[in-house]
Coordinates of C-alpha atoms in Angstrom, one line a residue:
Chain A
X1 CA -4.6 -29.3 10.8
X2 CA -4.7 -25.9 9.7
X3 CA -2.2 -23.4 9.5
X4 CA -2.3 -19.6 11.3
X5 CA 0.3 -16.6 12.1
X6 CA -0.3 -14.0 14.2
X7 CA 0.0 -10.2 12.7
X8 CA -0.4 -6.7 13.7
X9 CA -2.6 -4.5 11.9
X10 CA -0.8 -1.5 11.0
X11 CA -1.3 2.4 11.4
X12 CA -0.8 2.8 8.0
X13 CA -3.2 0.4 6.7
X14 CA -6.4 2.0 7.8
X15 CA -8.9 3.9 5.6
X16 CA -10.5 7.4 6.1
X17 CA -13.7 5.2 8.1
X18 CA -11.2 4.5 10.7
X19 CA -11.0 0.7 10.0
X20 CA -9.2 -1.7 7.9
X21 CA -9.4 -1.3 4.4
X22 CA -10.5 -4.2 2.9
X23 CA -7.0 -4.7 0.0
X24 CA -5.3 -4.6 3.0
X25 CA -7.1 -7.2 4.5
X26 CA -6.6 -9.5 1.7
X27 CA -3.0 -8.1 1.6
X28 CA -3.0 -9.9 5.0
X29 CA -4.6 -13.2 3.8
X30 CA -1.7 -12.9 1.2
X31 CA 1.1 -12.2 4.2
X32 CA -0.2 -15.7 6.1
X33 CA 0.4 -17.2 2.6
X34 CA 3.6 -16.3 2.8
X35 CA 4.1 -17.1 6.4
X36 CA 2.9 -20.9 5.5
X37 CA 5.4 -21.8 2.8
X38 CA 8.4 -20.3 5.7
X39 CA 7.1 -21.7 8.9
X40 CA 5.3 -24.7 7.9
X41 CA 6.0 -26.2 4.6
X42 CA 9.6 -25.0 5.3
X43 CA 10.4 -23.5 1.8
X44 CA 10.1 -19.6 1.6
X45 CA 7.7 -18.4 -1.5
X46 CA 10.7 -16.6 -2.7
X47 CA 12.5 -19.7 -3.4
X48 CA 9.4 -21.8 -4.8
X49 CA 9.3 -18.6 -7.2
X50 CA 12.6 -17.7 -7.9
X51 CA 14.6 -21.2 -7.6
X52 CA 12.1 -24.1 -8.2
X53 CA 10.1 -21.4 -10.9
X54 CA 6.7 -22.1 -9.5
X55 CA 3.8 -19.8 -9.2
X56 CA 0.7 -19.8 -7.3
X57 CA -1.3 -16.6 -8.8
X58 CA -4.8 -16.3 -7.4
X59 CA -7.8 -16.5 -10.1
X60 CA -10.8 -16.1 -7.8
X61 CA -11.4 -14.6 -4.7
X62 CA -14.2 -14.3 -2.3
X63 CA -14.4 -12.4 0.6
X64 CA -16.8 -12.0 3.5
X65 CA -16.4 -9.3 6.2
X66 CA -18.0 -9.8 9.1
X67 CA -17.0 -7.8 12.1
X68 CA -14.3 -4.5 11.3
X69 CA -10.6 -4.9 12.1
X70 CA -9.0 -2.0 13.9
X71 CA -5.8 -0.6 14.5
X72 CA -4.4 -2.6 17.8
X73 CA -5.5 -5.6 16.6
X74 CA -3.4 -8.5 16.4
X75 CA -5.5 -11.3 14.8
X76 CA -4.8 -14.7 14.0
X77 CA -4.4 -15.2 10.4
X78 CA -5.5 -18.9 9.8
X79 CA -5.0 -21.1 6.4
X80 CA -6.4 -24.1 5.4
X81 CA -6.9 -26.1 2.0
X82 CA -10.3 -26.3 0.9
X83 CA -10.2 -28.1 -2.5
X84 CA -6.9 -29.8 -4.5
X85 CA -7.6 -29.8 -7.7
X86 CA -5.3 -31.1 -10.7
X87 CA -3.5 -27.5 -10.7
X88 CA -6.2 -25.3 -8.7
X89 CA -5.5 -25.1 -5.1
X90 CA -8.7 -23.5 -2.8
X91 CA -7.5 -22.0 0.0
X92 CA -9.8 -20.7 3.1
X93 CA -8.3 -17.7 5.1
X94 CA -10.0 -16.5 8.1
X95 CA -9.3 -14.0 10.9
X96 CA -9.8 -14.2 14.1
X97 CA -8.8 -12.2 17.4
X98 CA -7.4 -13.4 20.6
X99 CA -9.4 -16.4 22.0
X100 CA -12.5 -16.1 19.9
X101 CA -12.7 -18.1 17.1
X102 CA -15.7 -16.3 15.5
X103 CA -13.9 -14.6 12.4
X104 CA -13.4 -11.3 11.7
X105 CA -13.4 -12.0 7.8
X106 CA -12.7 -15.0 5.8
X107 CA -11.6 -15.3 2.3
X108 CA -11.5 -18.5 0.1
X109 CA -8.2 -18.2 -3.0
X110 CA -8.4 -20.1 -5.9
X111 CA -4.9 -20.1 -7.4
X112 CA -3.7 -21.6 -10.4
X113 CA -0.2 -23.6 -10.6
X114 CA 2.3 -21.7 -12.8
X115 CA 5.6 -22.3 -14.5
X116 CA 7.3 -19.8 -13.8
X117 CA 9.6 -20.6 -17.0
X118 CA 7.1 -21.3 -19.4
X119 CA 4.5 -18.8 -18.0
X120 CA 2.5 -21.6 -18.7
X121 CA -0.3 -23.0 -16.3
X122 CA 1.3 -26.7 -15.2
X123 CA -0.1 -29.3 -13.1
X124 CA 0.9 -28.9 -9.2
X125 CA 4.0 -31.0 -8.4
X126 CA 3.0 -34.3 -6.8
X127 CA 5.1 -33.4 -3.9
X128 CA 3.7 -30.6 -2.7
X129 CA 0.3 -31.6 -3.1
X130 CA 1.1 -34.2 -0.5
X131 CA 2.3 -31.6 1.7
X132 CA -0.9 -29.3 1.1
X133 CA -3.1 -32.0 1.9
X134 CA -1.9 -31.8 5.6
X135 CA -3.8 -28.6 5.6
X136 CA -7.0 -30.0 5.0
X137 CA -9.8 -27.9 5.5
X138 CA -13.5 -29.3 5.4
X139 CA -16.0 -26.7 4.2
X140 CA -18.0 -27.1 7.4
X141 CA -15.0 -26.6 9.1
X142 CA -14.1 -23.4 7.4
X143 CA -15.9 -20.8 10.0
X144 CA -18.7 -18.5 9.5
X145 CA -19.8 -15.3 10.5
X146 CA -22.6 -14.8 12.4
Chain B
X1 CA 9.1 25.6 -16.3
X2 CA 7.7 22.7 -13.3
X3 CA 5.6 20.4 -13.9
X4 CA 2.7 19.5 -12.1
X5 CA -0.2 16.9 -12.2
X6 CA -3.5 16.7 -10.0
X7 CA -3.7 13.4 -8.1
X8 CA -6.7 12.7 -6.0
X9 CA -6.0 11.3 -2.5
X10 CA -7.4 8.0 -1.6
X11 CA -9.5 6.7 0.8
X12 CA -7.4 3.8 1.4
X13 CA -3.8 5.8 2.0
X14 CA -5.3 7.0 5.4
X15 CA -3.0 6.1 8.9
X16 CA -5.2 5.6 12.2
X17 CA -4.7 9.3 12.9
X18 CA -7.0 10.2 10.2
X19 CA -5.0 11.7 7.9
X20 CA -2.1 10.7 5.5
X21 CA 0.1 8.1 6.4
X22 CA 3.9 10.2 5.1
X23 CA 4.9 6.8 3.4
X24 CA 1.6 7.3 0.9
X25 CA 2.5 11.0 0.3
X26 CA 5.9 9.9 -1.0
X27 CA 4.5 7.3 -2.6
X28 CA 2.5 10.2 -4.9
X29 CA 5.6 12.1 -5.1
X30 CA 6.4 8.9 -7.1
X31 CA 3.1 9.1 -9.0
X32 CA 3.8 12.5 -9.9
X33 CA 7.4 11.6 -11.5
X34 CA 5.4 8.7 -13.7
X35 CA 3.4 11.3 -14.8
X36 CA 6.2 13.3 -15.2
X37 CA 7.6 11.0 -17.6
X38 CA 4.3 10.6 -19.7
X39 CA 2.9 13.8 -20.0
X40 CA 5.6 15.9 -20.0
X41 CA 8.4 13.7 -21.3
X42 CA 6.2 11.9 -23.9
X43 CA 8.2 8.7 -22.9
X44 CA 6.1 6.3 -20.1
X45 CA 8.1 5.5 -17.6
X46 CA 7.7 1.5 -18.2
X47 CA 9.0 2.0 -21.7
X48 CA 12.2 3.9 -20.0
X49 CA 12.6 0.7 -17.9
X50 CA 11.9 -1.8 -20.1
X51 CA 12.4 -0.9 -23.9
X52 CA 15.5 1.7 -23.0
X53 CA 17.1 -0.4 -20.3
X54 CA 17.3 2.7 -18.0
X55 CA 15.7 3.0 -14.4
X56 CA 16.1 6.0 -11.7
X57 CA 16.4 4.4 -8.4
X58 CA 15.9 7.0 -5.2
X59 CA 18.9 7.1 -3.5
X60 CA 18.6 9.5 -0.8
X61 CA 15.5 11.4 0.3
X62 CA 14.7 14.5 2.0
X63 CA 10.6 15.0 2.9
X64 CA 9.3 17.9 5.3
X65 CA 5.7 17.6 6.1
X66 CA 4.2 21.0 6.8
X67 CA 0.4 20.9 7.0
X68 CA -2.1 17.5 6.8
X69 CA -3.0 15.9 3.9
X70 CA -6.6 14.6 4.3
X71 CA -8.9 12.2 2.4
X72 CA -10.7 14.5 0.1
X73 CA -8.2 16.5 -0.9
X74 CA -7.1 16.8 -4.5
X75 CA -3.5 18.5 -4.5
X76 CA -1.2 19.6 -7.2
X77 CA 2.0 17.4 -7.3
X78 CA 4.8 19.3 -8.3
X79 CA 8.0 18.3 -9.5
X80 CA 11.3 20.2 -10.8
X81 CA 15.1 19.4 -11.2
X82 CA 17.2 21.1 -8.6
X83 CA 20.3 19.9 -9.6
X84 CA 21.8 18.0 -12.9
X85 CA 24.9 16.0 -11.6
X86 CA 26.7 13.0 -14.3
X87 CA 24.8 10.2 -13.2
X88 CA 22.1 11.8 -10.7
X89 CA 19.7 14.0 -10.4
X90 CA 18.1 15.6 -7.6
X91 CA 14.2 16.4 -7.8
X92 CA 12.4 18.7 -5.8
X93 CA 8.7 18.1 -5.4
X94 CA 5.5 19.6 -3.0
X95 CA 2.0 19.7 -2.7
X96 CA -0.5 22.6 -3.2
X97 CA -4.2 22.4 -2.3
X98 CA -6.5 24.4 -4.6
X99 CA -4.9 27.8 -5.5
X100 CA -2.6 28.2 -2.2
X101 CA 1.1 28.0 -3.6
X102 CA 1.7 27.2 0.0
X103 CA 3.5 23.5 0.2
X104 CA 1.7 21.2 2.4
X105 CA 4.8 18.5 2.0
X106 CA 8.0 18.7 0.1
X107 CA 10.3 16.3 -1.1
X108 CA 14.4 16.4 -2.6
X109 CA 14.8 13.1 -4.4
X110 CA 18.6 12.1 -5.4
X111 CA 18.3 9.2 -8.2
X112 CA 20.8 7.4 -9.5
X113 CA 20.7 6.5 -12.9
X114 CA 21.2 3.0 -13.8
X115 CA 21.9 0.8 -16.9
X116 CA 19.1 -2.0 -16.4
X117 CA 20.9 -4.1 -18.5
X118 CA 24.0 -4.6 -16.5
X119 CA 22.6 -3.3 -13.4
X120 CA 25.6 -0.7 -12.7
X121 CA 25.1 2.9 -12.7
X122 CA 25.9 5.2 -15.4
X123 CA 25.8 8.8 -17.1
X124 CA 22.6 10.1 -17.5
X125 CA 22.0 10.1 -21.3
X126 CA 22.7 13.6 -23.2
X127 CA 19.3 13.6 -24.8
X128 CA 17.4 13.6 -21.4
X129 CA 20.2 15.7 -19.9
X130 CA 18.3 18.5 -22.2
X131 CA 15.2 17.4 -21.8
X132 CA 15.4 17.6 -17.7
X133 CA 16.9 21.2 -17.9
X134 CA 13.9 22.6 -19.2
X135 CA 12.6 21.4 -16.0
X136 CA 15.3 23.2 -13.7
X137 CA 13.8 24.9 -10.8
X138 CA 16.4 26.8 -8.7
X139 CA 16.8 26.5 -5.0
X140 CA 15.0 29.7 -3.8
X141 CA 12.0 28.7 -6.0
X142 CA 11.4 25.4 -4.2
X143 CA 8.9 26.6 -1.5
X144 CA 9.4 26.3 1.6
X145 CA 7.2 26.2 4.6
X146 CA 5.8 28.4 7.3
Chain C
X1 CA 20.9 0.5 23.6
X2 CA 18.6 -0.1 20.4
X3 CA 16.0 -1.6 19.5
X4 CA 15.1 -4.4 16.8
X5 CA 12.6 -6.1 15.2
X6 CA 12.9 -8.8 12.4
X7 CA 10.3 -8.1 9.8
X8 CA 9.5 -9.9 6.7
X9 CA 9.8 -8.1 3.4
X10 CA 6.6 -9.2 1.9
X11 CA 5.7 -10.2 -1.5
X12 CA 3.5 -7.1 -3.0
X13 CA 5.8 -4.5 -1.4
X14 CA 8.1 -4.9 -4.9
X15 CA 8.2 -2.5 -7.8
X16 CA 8.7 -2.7 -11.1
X17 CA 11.7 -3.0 -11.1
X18 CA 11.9 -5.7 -9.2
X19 CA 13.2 -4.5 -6.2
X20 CA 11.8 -2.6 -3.1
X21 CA 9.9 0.5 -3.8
X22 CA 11.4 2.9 -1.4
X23 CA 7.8 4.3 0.2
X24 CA 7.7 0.7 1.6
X25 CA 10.8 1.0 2.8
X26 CA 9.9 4.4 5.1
X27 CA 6.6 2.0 5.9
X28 CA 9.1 -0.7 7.5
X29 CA 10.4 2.0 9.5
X30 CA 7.0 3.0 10.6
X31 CA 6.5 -0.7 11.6
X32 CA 9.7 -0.6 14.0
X33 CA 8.2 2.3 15.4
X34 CA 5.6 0.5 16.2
X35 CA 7.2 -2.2 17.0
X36 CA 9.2 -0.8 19.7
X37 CA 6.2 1.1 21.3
X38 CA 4.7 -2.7 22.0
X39 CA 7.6 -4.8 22.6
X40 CA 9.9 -2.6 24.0
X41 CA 8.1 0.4 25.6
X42 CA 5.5 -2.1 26.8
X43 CA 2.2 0.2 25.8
X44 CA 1.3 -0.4 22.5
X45 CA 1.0 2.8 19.8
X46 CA -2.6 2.7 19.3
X47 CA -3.3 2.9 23.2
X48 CA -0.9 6.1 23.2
X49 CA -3.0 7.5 20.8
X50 CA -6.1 6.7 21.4
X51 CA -6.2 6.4 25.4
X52 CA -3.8 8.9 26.5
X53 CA -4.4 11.0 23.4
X54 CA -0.6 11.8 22.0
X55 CA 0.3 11.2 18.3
X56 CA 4.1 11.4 17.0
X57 CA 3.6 12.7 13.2
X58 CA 6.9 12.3 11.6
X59 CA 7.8 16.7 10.4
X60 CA 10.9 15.9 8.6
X61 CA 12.6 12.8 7.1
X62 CA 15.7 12.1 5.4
X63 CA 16.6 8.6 4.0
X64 CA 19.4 7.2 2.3
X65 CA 19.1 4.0 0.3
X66 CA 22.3 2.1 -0.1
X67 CA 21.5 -1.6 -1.3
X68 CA 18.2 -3.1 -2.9
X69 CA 16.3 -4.9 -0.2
X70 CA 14.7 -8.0 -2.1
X71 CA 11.5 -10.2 -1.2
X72 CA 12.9 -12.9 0.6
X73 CA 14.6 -10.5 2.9
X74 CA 14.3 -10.5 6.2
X75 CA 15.5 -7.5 7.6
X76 CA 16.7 -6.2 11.0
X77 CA 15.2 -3.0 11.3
X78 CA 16.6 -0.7 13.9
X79 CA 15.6 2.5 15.8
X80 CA 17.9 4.2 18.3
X81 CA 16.9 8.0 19.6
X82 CA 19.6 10.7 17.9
X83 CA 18.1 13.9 19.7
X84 CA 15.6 14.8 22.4
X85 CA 14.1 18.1 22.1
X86 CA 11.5 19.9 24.2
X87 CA 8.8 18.1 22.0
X88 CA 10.2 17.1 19.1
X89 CA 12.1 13.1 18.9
X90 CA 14.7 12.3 15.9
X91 CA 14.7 8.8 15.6
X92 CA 17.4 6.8 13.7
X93 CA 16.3 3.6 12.1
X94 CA 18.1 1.4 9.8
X95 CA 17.9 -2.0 8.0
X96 CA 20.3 -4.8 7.8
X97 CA 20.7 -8.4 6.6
X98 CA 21.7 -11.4 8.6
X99 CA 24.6 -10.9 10.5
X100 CA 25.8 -8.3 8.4
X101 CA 26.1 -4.7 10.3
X102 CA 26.5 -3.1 7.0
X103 CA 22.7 -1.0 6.7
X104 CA 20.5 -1.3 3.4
X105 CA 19.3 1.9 3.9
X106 CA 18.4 4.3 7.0
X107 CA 16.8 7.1 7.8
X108 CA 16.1 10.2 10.8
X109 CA 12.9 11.1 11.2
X110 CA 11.7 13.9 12.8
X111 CA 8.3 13.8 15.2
X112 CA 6.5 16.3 17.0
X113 CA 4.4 15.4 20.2
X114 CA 0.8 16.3 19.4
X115 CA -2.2 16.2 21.8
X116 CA -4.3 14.6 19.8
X117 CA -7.5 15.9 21.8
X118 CA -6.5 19.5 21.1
X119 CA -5.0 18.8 17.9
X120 CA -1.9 20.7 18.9
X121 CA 2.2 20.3 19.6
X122 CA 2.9 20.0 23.1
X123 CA 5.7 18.7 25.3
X124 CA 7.2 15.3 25.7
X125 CA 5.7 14.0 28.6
X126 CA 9.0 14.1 31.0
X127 CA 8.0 9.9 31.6
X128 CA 8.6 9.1 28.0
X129 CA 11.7 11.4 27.9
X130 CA 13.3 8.9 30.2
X131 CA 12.2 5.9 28.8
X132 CA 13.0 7.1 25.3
X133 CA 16.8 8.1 26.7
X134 CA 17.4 4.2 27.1
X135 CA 17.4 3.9 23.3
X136 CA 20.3 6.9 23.0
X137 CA 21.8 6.3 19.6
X138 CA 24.5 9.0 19.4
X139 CA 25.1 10.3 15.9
X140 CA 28.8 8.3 15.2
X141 CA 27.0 4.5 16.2
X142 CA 24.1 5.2 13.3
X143 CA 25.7 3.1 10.5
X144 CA 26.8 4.9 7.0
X145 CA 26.5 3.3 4.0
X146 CA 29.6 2.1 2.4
Chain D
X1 CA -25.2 3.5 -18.8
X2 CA -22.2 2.2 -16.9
X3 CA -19.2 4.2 -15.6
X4 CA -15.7 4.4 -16.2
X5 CA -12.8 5.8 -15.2
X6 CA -8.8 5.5 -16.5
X7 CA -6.8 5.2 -14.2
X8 CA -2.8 4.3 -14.1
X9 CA -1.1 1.3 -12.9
X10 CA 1.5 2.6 -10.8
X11 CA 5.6 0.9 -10.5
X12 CA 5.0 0.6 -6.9
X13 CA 1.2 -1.5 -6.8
X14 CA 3.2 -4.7 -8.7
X15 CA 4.1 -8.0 -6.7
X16 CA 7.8 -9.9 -7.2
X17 CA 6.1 -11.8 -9.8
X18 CA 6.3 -8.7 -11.7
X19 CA 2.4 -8.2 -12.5
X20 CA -0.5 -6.1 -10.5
X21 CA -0.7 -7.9 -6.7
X22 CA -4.5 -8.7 -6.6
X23 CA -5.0 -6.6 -3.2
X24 CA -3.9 -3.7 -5.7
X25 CA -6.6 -4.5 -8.0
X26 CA -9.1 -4.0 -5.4
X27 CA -7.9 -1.0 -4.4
X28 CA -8.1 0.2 -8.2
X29 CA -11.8 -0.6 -8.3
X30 CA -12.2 1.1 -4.9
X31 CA -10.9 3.9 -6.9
X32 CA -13.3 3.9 -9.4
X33 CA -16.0 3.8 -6.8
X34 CA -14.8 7.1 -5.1
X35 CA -14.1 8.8 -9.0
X36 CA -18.2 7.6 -9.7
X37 CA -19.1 9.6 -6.5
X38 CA -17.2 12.8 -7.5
X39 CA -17.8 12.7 -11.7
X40 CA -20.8 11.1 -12.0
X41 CA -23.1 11.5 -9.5
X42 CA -21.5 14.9 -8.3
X43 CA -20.4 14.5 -4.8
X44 CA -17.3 13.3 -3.3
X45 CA -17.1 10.1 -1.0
X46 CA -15.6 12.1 1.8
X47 CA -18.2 14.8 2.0
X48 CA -20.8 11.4 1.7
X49 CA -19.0 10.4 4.9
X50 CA -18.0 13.5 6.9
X51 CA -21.3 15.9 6.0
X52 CA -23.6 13.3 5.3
X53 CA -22.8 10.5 8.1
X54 CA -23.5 8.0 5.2
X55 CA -20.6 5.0 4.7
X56 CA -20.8 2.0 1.9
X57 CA -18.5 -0.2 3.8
X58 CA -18.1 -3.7 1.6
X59 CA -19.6 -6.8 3.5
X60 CA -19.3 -9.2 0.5
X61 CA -16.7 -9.6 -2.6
X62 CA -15.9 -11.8 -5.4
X63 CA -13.3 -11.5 -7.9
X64 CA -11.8 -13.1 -10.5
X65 CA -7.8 -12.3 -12.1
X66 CA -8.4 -13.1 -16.3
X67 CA -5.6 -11.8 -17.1
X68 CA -2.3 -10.4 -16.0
X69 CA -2.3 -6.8 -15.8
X70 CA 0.9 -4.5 -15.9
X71 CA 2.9 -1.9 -14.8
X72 CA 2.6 0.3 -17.8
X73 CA -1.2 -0.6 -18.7
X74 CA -3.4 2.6 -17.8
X75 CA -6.6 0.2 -17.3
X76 CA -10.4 1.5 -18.1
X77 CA -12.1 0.6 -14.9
X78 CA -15.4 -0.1 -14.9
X79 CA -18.4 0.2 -12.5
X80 CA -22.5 -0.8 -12.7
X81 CA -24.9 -1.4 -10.2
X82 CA -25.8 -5.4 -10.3
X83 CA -28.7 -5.0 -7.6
X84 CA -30.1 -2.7 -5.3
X85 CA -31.2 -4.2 -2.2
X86 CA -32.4 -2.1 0.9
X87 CA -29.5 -1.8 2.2
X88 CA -27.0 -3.2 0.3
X89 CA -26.0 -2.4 -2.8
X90 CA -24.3 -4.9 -5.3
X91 CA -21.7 -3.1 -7.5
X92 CA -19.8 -4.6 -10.5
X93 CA -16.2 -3.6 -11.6
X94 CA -14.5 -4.7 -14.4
X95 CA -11.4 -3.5 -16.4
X96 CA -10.4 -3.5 -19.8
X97 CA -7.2 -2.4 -21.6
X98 CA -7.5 0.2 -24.7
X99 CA -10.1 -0.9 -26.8
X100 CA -10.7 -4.5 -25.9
X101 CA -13.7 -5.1 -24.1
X102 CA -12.6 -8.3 -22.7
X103 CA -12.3 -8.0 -19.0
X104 CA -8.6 -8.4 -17.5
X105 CA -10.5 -9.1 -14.8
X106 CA -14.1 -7.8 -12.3
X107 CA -15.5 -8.3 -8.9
X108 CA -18.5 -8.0 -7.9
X109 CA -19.0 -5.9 -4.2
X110 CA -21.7 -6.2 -2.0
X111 CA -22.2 -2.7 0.1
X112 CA -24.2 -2.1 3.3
X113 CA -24.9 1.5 3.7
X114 CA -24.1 2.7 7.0
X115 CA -25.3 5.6 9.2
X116 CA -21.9 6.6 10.4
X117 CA -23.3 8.7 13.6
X118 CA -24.8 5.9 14.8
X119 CA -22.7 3.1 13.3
X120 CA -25.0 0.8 11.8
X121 CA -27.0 -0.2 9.2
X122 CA -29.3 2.0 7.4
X123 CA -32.1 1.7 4.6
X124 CA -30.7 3.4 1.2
X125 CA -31.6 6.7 1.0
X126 CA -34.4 7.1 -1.7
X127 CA -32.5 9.6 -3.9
X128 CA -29.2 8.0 -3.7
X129 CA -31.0 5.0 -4.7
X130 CA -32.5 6.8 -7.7
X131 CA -29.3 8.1 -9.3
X132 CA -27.8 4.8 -8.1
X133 CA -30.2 2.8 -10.7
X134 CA -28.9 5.2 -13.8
X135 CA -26.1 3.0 -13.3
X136 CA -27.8 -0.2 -13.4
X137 CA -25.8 -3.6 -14.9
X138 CA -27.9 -6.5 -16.0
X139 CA -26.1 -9.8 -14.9
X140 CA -25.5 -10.3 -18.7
X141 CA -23.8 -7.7 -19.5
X142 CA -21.1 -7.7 -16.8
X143 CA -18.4 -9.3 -18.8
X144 CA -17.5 -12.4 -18.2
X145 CA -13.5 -13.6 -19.1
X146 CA -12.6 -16.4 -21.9

């Protein structure tokens, strides 16, 4: 099971090309992130930072654009979990629009599990990793462009 | 005496209709007062924040947007104090292009100033009451457009 | 009547202080805007200007920010119509929380109708005129701050 | 010879975690890409894509976050040229604080160059490609973190 949200790409968020510029893409990946922890995992990233003093900064990032994102789109913003590791998470993000699953862009996260107390890296809390694993994603699963 | 900095617009700060998106040009309005603080000042604005407990919040805002602002351009952000009131202080900045003293945007910015520590406002400090006046700009010298 | 849309405050919209940065908060707005264009008006912005070739470039803005919106919010953001003019719209928007009626902040901006394929002002087309006069919002029912 | 630029981390580009939001990052070393068009190699990115029809757009990124970076911090940011393909172009951006050269963190970008009248992809022109190889980074000296 994977996770997506749909969002609309905003006027604002357009460079001088004419087409998304590529922060703001990851910007998005970030917003579907954020969108998981509320509508899936039920727990709002606000809280997990703020009340339970976890953070999940990323480390490493790769990106792929494929295929440019324009202003009127509305594309699917899909999650998944590549890789758990003891306090790495992988995350694959991937866009898509409307019915066609070829994506737009995809990104794969590596974050790092944070105490937010200690500003310390910690190992991620058993709990959730049981709830991440839910949104397994198998590399060959994880789509490419062209 | 104004002060003014030269800030280079960015590719990325571009809205669909190919020129700047008004949140981005009062987001360098913003820029301009950081650099405000550092250049002029000789005190960072982090440092106000942080080591002096002190922050500046926006409180009310008035912007008029006369001409475009376009990716390549490299205006002059200028800032002044139009008014010194206890606790606020109302800033008037605008953009030049090149040599043209004629204001492509123009901002009045009411702050509030705020005690960080407790988080309640307070008197703006003596020290940078006098520093701020040098800065005064009176009303019929904040240009105006067409 | 007026119009709504929930939106998600989102994690990198923050400053330093910890806290909204205010040129966020006018991009919010923008978002209702756009909001309303799709979801209310039924054709969405980009189509407007792209297709039937008419931009709405905000000339004048004034703002007034009354509480600290936090991430984690998820404000209400409102637009209502103060003022038709032969081609210039003042739109009213404003943010609350929950059920609270009490605003965060709000703001009028000011458009002007632009024919985007001549690059110059012209009228409101009389067919928008009526559909914007559905969202009325006469000047005592846009919410003060305390 | 590499390029650098200083730039300064702005209160409004930080995340509720209270340090730089990666998307922002990105958009700093996009930064440095349009200041290496306009003082070093002597012509600005816009008239590069406006006069010349010529556009860089990124196909391919990876990044890695080191070390927090901070409102307050006025980063060196970085930029050589890891390979030049025949269209594409691999860039390298890294950024250091004062004098350390350890990185806080660097991406490496993958370009295609873009005929922007036509919209596709185009061979490097041979004199860009000649001032581009002044700027050439071996693979060992891109700075690796820890």
């Amino acid at each position: 099971m994977t996770f997506r949200t749909r969002l609309r790409y905003r006027f604002g968020d357009i460079d001088d090309a004419g087409i998304a510029y590529y922060p703001k893409l990851l910007h998005y990946f970030h917003c579907a992130f954020e969108d998981w922890w509320s509508d899936a995992l039920g727990r709002p990233y606000p809280q997990i930072l703020h009340d339970d003093k976890l953070g999940f900064p990323a480390v490493k990032l790769e990106a792929e654009f494929f295929s440019p994102v324009r202003y009127g789109d509305e594309p699917w913003v899909h999650l998944g979990v590549l890789r758990l590791g003891g306090s790495s998470v992988e995350f694959g993000f991937w866009m898509t629009r409307g019915d066609d699953p070829k994506p737009l862009c995809r990104a794969r996260v590596t974050t790092a599990t944070v105490d937010m107390a200690k500003m310390e890296k910690c190992a991620l809390p058993a709990a959730w990793r049981e709830r991440f694993a839910v949104f397994s994603l198998r590399e060959e699963d994880f789509p490419r462009g062209r």
